XYZ file of C-alpha atoms in Angstrom:
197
model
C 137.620 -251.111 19.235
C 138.165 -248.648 16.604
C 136.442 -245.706 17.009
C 137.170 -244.090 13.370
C 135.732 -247.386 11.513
C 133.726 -245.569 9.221
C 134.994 -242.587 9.025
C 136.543 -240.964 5.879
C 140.107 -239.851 6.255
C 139.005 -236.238 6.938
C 136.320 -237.454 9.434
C 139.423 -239.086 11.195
C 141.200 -236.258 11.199
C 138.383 -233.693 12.479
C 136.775 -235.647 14.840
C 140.771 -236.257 16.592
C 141.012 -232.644 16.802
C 137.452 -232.240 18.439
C 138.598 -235.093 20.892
C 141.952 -232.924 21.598
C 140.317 -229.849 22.180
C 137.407 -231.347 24.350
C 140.214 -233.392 26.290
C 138.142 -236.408 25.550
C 141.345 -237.884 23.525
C 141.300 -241.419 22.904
C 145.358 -242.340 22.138
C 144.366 -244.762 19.658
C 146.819 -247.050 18.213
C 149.389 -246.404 20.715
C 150.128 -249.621 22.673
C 152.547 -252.670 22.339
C 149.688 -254.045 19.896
C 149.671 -251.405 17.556
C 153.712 -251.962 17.350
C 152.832 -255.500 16.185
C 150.145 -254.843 13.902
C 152.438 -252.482 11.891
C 155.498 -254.155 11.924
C 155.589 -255.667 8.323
C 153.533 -253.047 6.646
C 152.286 -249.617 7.171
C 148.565 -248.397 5.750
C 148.634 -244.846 6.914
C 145.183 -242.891 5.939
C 146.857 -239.558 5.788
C 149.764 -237.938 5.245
C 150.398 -234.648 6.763
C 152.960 -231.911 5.367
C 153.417 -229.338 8.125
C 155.951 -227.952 10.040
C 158.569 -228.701 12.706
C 157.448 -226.355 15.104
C 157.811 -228.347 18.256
C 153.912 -226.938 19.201
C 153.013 -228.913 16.141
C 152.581 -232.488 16.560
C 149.922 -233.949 14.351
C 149.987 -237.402 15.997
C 148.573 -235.403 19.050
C 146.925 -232.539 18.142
C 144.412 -235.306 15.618
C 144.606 -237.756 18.548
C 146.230 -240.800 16.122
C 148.697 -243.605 17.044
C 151.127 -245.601 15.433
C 150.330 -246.334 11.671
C 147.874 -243.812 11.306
C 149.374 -240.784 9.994
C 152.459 -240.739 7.361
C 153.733 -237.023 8.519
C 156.455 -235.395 6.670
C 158.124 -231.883 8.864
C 160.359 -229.051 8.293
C 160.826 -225.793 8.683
C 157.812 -223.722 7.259
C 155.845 -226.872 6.017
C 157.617 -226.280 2.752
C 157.698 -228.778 -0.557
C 161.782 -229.966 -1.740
C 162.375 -232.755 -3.709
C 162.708 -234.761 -1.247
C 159.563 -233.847 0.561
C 157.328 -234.663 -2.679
C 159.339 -238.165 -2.799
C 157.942 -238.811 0.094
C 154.306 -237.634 -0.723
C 154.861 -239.851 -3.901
C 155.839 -243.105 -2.207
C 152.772 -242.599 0.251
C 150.241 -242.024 -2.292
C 151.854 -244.632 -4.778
C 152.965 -247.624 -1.791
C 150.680 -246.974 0.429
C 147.605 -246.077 -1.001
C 146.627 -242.607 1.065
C 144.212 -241.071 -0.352
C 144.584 -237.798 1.672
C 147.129 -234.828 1.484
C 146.492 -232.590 4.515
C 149.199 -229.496 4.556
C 149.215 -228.305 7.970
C 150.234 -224.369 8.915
C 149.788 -222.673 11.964
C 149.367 -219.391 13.739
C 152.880 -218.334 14.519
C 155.527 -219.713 12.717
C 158.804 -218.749 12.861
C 159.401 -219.354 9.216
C 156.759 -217.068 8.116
C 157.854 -214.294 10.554
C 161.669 -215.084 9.128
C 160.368 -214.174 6.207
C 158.097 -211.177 6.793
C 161.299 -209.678 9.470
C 163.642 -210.119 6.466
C 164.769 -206.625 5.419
C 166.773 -205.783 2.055
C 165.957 -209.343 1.497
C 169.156 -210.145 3.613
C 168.627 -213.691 2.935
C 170.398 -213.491 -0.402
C 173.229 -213.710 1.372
C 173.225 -217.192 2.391
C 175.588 -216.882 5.321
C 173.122 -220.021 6.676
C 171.080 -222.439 5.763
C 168.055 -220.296 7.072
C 168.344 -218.682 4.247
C 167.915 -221.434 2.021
C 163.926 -221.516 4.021
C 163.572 -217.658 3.899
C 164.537 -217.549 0.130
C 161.779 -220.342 -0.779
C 159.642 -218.603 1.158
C 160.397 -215.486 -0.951
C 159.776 -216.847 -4.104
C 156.441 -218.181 -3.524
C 153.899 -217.260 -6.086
C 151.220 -217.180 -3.362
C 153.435 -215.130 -1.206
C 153.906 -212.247 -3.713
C 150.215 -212.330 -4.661
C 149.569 -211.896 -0.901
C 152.107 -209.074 -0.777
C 150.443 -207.101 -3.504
C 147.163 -206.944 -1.705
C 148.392 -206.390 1.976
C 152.253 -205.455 3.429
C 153.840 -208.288 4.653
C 154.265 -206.753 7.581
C 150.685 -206.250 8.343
C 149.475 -209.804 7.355
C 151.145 -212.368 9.025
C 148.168 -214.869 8.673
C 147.595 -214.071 4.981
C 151.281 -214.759 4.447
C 150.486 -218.075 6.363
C 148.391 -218.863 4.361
C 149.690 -218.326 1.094
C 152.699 -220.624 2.401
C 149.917 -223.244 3.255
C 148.243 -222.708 -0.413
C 151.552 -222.542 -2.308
C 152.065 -226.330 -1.101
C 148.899 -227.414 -2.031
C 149.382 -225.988 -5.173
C 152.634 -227.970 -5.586
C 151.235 -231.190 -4.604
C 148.519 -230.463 -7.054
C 150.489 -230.859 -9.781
C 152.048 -233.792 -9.058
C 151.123 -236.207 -11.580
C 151.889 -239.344 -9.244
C 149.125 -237.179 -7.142
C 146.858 -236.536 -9.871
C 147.291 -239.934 -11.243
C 146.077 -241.569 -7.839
C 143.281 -239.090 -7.639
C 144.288 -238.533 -3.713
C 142.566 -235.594 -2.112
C 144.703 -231.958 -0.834
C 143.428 -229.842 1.750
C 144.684 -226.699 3.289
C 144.540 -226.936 7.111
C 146.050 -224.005 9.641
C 146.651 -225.516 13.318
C 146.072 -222.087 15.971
C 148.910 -222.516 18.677
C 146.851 -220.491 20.727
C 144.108 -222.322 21.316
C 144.735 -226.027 19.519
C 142.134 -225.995 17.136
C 142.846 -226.915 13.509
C 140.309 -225.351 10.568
C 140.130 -226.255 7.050
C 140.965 -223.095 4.459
């Protein structure tokens, strides 16, 4: 029996997350007969853009299965080219009508970032770099910068890396076209619990 029924995609998503952190988790979809269901077609009812932080698993952390969640990782939860391919195809193909962009307390990108001194990363001796330099450039991040030191605000640079990829999938027009909702989430390593910014 499916639990999340009637539940909206967000509903899905908070009520996982409550299971998780009340270790009352279901594991739902993940069984020989979810394999089978999904073999010819996915229908994901979220994708979720976070990071690859190996404390970060949104299959878990949401308590979904197979099928359920059409996750795209890297480094700093960041948006390439390729990443917003991705987002495309799932909102265009498969019909998801939720964007969730996942940060979280901790991550080594952001602190790559905020550690960086004489923006060192200009150098490009790796491809670390290539993630502090994006980073960098942010709109968000500079805004952020201009109200608080860098150094002093890990969470509000957080969370201008969160916002600055919502703000990139909001612009999308395959996005805006399909009328699918964003939302900023930031998962707390600490603890387990995801909140909505």
């Amino acid at each position: 029996m499916d639990e999340n029924k009637n539940q909206s995609p967000l509903e899905k998503l908070v009520s996982g997350n409550k299971r998780f952190l009340e270790e009352k988790t279901i594991h739902p979809h993940q069984n020989k007969k979810s394999i089978l269901d999904n073999q010819n077609a996915q229908h994901p009812f979220a994708v979720v853009v976070t990071c690859s932080d190996s404390r970060v698993s949104p299959e878990i952390l949401f308590d979904q299965g197979i099928g359920d969640l059409f996750v795209i990782r890297n480094a700093g939860n960041l948006i390439s080219d390729i990443d917003m391919g991705s987002i495309e195809y799932a909102v265009a193909h498969l019909d998801v009508k939720l964007i969730v962009i996942l940060g979280h307390t901790e991550c080594g990108a952001i602190k790559a970032y905020i550690n960086d001194e004489n923006k060192s990363y200009k150098k490009h001796l790796t491809h670390i770099d290539d993630i502090i330099e994006t980073i960098a450039e942010e709109k968000e991040e500079l805004e952020a910068e201009k109200q608080t030191p860098k150094q002093d605000n890990i969470l509000g640079c957080i969370n201008a890396n969160i916002e600055h990829s919502n703000r990139l999938i909001q612009e999308n027009s395959i996005v805006k076209e399909h009328k699918t909702k964003i939302i900023s989430m930031r998962y707390d390593v600490h603890t387990g619990q995801i909140i909505r910014l």
